[in-house]
CSV table of C-alpha atoms and ligand atoms in Angstrom, one decimal:
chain,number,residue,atom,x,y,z
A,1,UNK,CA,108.9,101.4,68.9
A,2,UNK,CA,112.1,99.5,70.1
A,3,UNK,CA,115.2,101.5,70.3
A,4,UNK,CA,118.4,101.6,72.7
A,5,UNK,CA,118.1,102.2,76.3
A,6,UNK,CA,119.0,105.8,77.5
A,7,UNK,CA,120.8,106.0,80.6
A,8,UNK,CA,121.3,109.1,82.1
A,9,UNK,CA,122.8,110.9,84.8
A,10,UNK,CA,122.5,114.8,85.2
A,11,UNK,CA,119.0,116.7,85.4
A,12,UNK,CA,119.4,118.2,82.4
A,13,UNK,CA,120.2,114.5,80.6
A,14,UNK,CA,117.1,113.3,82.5
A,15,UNK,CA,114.9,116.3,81.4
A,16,UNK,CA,116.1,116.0,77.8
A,17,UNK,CA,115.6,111.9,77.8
A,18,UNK,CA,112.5,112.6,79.4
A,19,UNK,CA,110.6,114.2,76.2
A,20,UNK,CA,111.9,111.4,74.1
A,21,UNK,CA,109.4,109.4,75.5
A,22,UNK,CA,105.4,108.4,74.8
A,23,UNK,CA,103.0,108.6,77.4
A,24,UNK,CA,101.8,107.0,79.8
A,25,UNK,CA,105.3,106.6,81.4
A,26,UNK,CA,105.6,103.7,84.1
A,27,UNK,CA,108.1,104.8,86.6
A,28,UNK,CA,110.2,101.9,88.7
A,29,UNK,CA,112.2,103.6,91.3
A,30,UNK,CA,114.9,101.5,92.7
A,31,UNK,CA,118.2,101.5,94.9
A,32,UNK,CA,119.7,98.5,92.6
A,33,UNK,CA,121.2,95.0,92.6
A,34,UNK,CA,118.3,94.4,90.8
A,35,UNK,CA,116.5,91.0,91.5
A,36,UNK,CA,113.1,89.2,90.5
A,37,UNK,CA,111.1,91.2,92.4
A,38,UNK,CA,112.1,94.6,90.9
A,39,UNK,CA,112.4,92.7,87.7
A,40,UNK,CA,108.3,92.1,88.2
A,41,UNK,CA,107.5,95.6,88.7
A,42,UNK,CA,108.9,96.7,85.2
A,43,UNK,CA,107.5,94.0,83.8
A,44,UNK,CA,104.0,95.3,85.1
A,45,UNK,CA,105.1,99.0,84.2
A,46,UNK,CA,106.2,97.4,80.3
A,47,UNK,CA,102.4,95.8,80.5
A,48,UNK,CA,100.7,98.6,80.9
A,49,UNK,CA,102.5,101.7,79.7
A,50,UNK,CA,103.9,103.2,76.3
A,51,UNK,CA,107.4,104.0,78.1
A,52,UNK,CA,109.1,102.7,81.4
A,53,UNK,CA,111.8,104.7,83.1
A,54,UNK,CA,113.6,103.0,86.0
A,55,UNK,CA,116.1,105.1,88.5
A,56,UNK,CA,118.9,103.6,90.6
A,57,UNK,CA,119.7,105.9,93.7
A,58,UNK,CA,121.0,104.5,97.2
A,59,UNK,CA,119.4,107.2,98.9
A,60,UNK,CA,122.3,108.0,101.6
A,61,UNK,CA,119.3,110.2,103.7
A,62,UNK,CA,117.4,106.9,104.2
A,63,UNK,CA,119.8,105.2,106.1
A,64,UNK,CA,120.3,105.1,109.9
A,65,UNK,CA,124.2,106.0,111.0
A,66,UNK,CA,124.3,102.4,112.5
A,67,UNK,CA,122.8,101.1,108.9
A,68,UNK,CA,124.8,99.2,106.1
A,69,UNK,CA,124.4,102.3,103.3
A,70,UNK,CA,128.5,102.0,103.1
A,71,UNK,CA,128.2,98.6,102.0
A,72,UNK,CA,125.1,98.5,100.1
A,73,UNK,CA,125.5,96.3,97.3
A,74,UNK,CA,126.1,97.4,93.9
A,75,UNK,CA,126.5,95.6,90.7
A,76,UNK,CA,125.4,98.9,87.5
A,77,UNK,CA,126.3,96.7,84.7
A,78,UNK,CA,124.3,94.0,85.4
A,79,UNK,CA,121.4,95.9,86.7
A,80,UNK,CA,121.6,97.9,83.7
A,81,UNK,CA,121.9,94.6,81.5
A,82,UNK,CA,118.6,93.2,83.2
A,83,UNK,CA,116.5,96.5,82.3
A,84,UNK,CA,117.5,96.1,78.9
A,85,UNK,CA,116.4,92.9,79.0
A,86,UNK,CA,113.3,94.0,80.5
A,87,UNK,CA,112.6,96.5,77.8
A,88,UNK,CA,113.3,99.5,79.7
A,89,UNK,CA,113.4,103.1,77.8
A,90,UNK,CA,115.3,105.3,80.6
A,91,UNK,CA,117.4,104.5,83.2
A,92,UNK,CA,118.5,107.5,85.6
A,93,UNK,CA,121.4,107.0,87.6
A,94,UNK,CA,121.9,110.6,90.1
A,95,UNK,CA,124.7,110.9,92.2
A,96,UNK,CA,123.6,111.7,96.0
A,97,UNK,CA,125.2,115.3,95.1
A,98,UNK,CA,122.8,115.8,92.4
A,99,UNK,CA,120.1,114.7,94.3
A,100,UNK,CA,121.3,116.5,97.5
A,101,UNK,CA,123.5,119.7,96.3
A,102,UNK,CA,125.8,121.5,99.1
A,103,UNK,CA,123.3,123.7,101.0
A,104,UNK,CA,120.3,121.2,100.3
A,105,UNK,CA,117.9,121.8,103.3
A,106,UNK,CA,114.2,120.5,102.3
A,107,UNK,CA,112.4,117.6,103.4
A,108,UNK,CA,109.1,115.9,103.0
A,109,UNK,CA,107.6,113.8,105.8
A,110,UNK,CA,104.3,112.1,105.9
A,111,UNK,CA,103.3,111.9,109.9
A,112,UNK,CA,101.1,109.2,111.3
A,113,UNK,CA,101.3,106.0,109.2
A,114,UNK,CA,105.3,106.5,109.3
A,115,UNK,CA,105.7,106.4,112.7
A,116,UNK,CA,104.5,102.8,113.7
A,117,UNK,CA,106.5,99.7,112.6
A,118,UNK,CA,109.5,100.6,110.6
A,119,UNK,CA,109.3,104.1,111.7
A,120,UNK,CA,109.9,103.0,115.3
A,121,UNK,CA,112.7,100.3,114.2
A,122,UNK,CA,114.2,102.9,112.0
A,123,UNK,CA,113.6,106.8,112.8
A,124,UNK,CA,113.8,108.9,110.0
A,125,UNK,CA,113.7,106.3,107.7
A,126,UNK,CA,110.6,107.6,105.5
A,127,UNK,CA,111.5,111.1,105.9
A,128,UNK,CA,114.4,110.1,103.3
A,129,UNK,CA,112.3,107.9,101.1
A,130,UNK,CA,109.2,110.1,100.7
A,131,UNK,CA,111.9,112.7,100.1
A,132,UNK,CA,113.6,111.2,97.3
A,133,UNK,CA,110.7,109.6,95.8
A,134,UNK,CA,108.9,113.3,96.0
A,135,UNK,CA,112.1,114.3,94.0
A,136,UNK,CA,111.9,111.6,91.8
A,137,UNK,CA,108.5,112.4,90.5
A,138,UNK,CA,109.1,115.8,90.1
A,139,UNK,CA,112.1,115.1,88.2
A,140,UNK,CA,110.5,112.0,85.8
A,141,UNK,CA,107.1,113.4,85.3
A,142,UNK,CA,105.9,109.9,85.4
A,143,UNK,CA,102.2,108.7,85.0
A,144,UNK,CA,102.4,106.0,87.4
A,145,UNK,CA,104.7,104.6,90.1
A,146,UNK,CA,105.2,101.3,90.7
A,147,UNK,CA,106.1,99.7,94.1
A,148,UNK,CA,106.6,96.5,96.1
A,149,UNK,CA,104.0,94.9,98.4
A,150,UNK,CA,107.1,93.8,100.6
A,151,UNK,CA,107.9,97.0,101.2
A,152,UNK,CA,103.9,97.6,102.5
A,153,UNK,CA,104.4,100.7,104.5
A,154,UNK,CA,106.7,102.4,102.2
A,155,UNK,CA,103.8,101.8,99.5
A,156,UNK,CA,101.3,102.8,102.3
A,157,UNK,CA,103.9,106.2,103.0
A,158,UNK,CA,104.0,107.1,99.3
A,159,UNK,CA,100.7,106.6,98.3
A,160,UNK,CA,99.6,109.1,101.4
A,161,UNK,CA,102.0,111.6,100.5
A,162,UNK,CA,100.9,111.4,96.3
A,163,UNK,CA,97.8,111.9,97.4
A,164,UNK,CA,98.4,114.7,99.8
A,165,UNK,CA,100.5,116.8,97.6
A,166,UNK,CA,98.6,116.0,94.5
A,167,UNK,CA,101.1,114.5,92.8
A,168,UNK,CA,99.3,113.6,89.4
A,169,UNK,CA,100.5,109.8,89.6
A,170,UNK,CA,98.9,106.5,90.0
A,171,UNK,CA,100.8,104.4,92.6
A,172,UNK,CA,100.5,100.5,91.7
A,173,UNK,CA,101.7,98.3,93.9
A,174,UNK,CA,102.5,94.9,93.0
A,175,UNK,CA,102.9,91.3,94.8
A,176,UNK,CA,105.8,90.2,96.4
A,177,UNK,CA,108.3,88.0,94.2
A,178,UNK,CA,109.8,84.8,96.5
A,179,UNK,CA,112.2,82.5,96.2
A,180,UNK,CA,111.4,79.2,96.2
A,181,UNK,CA,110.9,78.2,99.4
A,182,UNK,CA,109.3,81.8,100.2
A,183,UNK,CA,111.9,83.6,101.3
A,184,UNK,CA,110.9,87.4,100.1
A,185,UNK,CA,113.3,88.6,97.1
A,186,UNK,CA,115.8,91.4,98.3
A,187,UNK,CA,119.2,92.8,97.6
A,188,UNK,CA,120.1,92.8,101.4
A,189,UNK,CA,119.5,88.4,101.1
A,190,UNK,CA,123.2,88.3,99.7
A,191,UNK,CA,124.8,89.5,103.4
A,192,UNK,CA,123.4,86.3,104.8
A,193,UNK,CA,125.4,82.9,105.5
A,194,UNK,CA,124.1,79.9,104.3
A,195,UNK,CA,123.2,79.0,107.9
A,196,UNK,CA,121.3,82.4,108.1
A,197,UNK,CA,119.8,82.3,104.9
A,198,UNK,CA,118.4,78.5,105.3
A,199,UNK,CA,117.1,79.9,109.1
A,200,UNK,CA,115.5,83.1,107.2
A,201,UNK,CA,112.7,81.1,105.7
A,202,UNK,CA,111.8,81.6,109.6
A,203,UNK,CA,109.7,85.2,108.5
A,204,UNK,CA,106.9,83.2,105.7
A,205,UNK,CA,106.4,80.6,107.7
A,206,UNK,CA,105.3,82.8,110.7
A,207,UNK,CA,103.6,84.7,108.7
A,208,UNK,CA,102.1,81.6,106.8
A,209,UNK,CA,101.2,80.3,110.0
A,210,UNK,CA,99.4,83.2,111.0
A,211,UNK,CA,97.9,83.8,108.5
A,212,UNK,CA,96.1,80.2,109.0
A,213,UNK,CA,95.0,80.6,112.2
A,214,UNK,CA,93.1,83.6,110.5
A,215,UNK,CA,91.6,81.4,108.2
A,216,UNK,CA,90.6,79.0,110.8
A,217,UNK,CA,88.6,82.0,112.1
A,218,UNK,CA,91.5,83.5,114.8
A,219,UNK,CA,90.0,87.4,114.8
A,220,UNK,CA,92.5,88.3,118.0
A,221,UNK,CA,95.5,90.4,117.2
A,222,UNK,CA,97.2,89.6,120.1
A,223,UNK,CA,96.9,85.8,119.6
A,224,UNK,CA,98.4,86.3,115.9
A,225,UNK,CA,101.0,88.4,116.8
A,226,UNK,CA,101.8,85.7,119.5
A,227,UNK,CA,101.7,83.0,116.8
A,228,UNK,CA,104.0,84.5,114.8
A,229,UNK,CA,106.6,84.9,118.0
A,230,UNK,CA,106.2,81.5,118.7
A,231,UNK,CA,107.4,80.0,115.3
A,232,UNK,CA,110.3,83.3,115.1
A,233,UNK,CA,111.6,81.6,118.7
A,234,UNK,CA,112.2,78.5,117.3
A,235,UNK,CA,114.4,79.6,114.9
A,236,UNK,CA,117.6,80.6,117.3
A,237,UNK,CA,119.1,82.3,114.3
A,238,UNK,CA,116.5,84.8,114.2
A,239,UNK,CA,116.3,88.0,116.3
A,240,UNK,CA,112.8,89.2,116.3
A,241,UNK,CA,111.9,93.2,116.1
A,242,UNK,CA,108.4,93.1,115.7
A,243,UNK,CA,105.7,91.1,114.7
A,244,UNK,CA,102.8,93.1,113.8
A,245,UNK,CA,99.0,92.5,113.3
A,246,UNK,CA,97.5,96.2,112.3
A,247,UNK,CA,95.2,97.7,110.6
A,248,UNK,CA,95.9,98.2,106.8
A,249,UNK,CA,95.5,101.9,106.3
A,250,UNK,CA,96.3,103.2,109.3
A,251,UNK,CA,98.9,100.5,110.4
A,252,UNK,CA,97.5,100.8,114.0
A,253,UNK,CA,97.8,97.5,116.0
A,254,UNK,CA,94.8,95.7,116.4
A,255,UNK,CA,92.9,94.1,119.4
A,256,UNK,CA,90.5,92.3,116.9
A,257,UNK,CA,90.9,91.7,113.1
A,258,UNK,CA,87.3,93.1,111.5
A,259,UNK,CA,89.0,94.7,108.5
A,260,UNK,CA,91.7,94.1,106.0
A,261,UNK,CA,94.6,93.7,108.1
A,262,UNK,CA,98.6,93.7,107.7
A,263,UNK,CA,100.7,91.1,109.1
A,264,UNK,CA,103.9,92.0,109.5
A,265,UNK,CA,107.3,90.6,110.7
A,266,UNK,CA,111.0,92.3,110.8
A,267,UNK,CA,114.5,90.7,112.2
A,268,UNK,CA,117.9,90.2,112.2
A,269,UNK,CA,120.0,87.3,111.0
A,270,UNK,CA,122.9,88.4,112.5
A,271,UNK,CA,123.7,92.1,111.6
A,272,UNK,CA,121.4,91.4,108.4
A,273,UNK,CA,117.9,92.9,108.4
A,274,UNK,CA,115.0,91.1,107.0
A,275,UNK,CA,111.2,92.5,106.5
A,276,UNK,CA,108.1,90.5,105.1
A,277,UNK,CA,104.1,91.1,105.1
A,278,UNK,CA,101.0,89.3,104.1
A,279,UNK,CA,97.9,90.8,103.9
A,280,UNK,CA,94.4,89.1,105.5
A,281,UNK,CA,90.6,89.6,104.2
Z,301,AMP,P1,114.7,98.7,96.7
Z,301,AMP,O1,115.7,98.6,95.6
Z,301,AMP,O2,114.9,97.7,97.8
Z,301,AMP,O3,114.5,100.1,97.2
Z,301,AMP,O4,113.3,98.3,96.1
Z,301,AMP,C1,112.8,99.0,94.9
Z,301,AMP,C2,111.3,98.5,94.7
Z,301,AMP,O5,111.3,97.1,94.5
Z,301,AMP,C3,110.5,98.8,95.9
Z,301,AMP,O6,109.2,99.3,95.5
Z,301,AMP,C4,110.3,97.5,96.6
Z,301,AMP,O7,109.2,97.3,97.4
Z,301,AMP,C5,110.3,96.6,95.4
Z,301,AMP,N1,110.7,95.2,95.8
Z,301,AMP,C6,111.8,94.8,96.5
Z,301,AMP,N2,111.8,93.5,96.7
Z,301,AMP,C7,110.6,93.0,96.1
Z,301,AMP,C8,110.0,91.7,96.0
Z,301,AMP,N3,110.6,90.6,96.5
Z,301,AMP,N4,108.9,91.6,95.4
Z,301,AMP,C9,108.3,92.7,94.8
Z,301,AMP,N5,108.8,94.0,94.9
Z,301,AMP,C10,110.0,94.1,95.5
């Protein structure tokens, strides 16, 4: 059934909105100036589900206090044209004070796998996204979530804390969308320069590279991480954080790749932050 595109705001909207809709209900959570990449994952939600819900939330307790949530971009009408376009049903749009009311003192945090990589670059980081996407689910009721692979320990950080608090959702997580000369989709692209955003093709091609030396039958961490600093340094644009070869689940380095492993890369073109991620075997 086709019909108009409910976008709401308040809980009781949402809950209303909410029954309106056939099940199985995708779920695409989001923080907005939509791109192809989220674009792809309500596509995959419109594939496989009677209903799809999207949200739109910059979640202010995800942010460091040296992090860019002030100027986050924004764009609603446009990202509320493109789910339209993408056959979306619901659309909620809270306000931080709905979603964190005066006296709001809970949080959920998921322990190990959110403290290596982005957890050390960016404490308390996952604290705020497992506790907003907890809140989301409880709020949508959805049947499945659907997330980014460029994103890959956020996926890994929700999928651990579904399962531990039996959240009755399927988490899908879908391939990263690129530009075209691999540059990973993402709203924070549109703070670079054009300088910085020809010198950020920098993060595939390490990881590219990498990721042939494993084909060529490279099994030391070490020697991929290495890889992947050497092709970051010459780029002088690009300010490496971390260049990661670990362990999938557990996002552990490791000293020899005999599993499926993550690569993963993070950096700075100036004040802009960039992640990206391939996965090996
Ligand atoms: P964000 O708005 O950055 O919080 O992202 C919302 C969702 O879109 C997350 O699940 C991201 O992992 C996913 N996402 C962001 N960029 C991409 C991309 N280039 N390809 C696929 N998924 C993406």
């Amino acid at each position: 059934m086709s019909r108009q595109m409910m976008v709401v705001s308040t809980l009781e909207e949402l809950t209303t909105a909410r029954r309106l809709l056939d099940e199985p209900l995708g779920f695409v959570p989001t923080m907005g100036y939509l791109h192809e990449g989220h674009l792809s994952l309500a596509h995959r939600a419109r594939e496989e589900c009677k209903s799809v819900a999207a949200s739109i939330f910059i979640n202010p307790p995800q942010f460091g206090p040296l992090e860019d949530l002030s100027k986050y971009p924004q764009d609603l009408e446009r990202d509320l044209r493109l789910l339209e376009q993408a056959q979306v049903d619901l659309v909620w749009t809270p306000t931080p004070g709905i979603m964190y009311p005066d006296g709001y003192q809970t949080w959920v945090e998921v322990q190990d796998i959110s403290l290596p990589l982005e957890g050390v670059k960016r404490p308390g980081h996952f604290r705020g996204v497992t506790t907003v996407v907890a809140k989301l689910f409880n709020a949508m009721h959805p049947d499945r979530a659907y997330f980014g692979q460029k994103d890959a320990q956020q996926a890994a950080v929700i999928r651990r804390m579904t399962r531990d608090l039996n959240f009755p959702i399927e988490i899908v997580v879908c391939p990263t969308i690129r530009e075209p000369d691999g540059l990973a989709m993402s709203s924070r692209n549109v703070y670079l320069s054009l300088e910085q955003r020809a010198a950020a093709t920098v993060l595939y091609r390490a990881l590219q590279t990498a990721e042939g030396a494993y084909g060529e039958g490279e099994r030391n961490g070490e020697s991929l991480r290495q890889t992947m600093k050497d092709v970051v340094a010459s780029e002088p644009l690009a300010k490496l954080q971390y260049a990661s070869c670990a362990d999938h689940e557990t996002l552990q380095e490791l000293e020899r790749v005999t599993c499926k492993a993550l690569l993963s890369i993070a950096m700075y073109f100036g004040e802009t932050r960039l992640i990206d991620n391939v996965v090996l075997g």
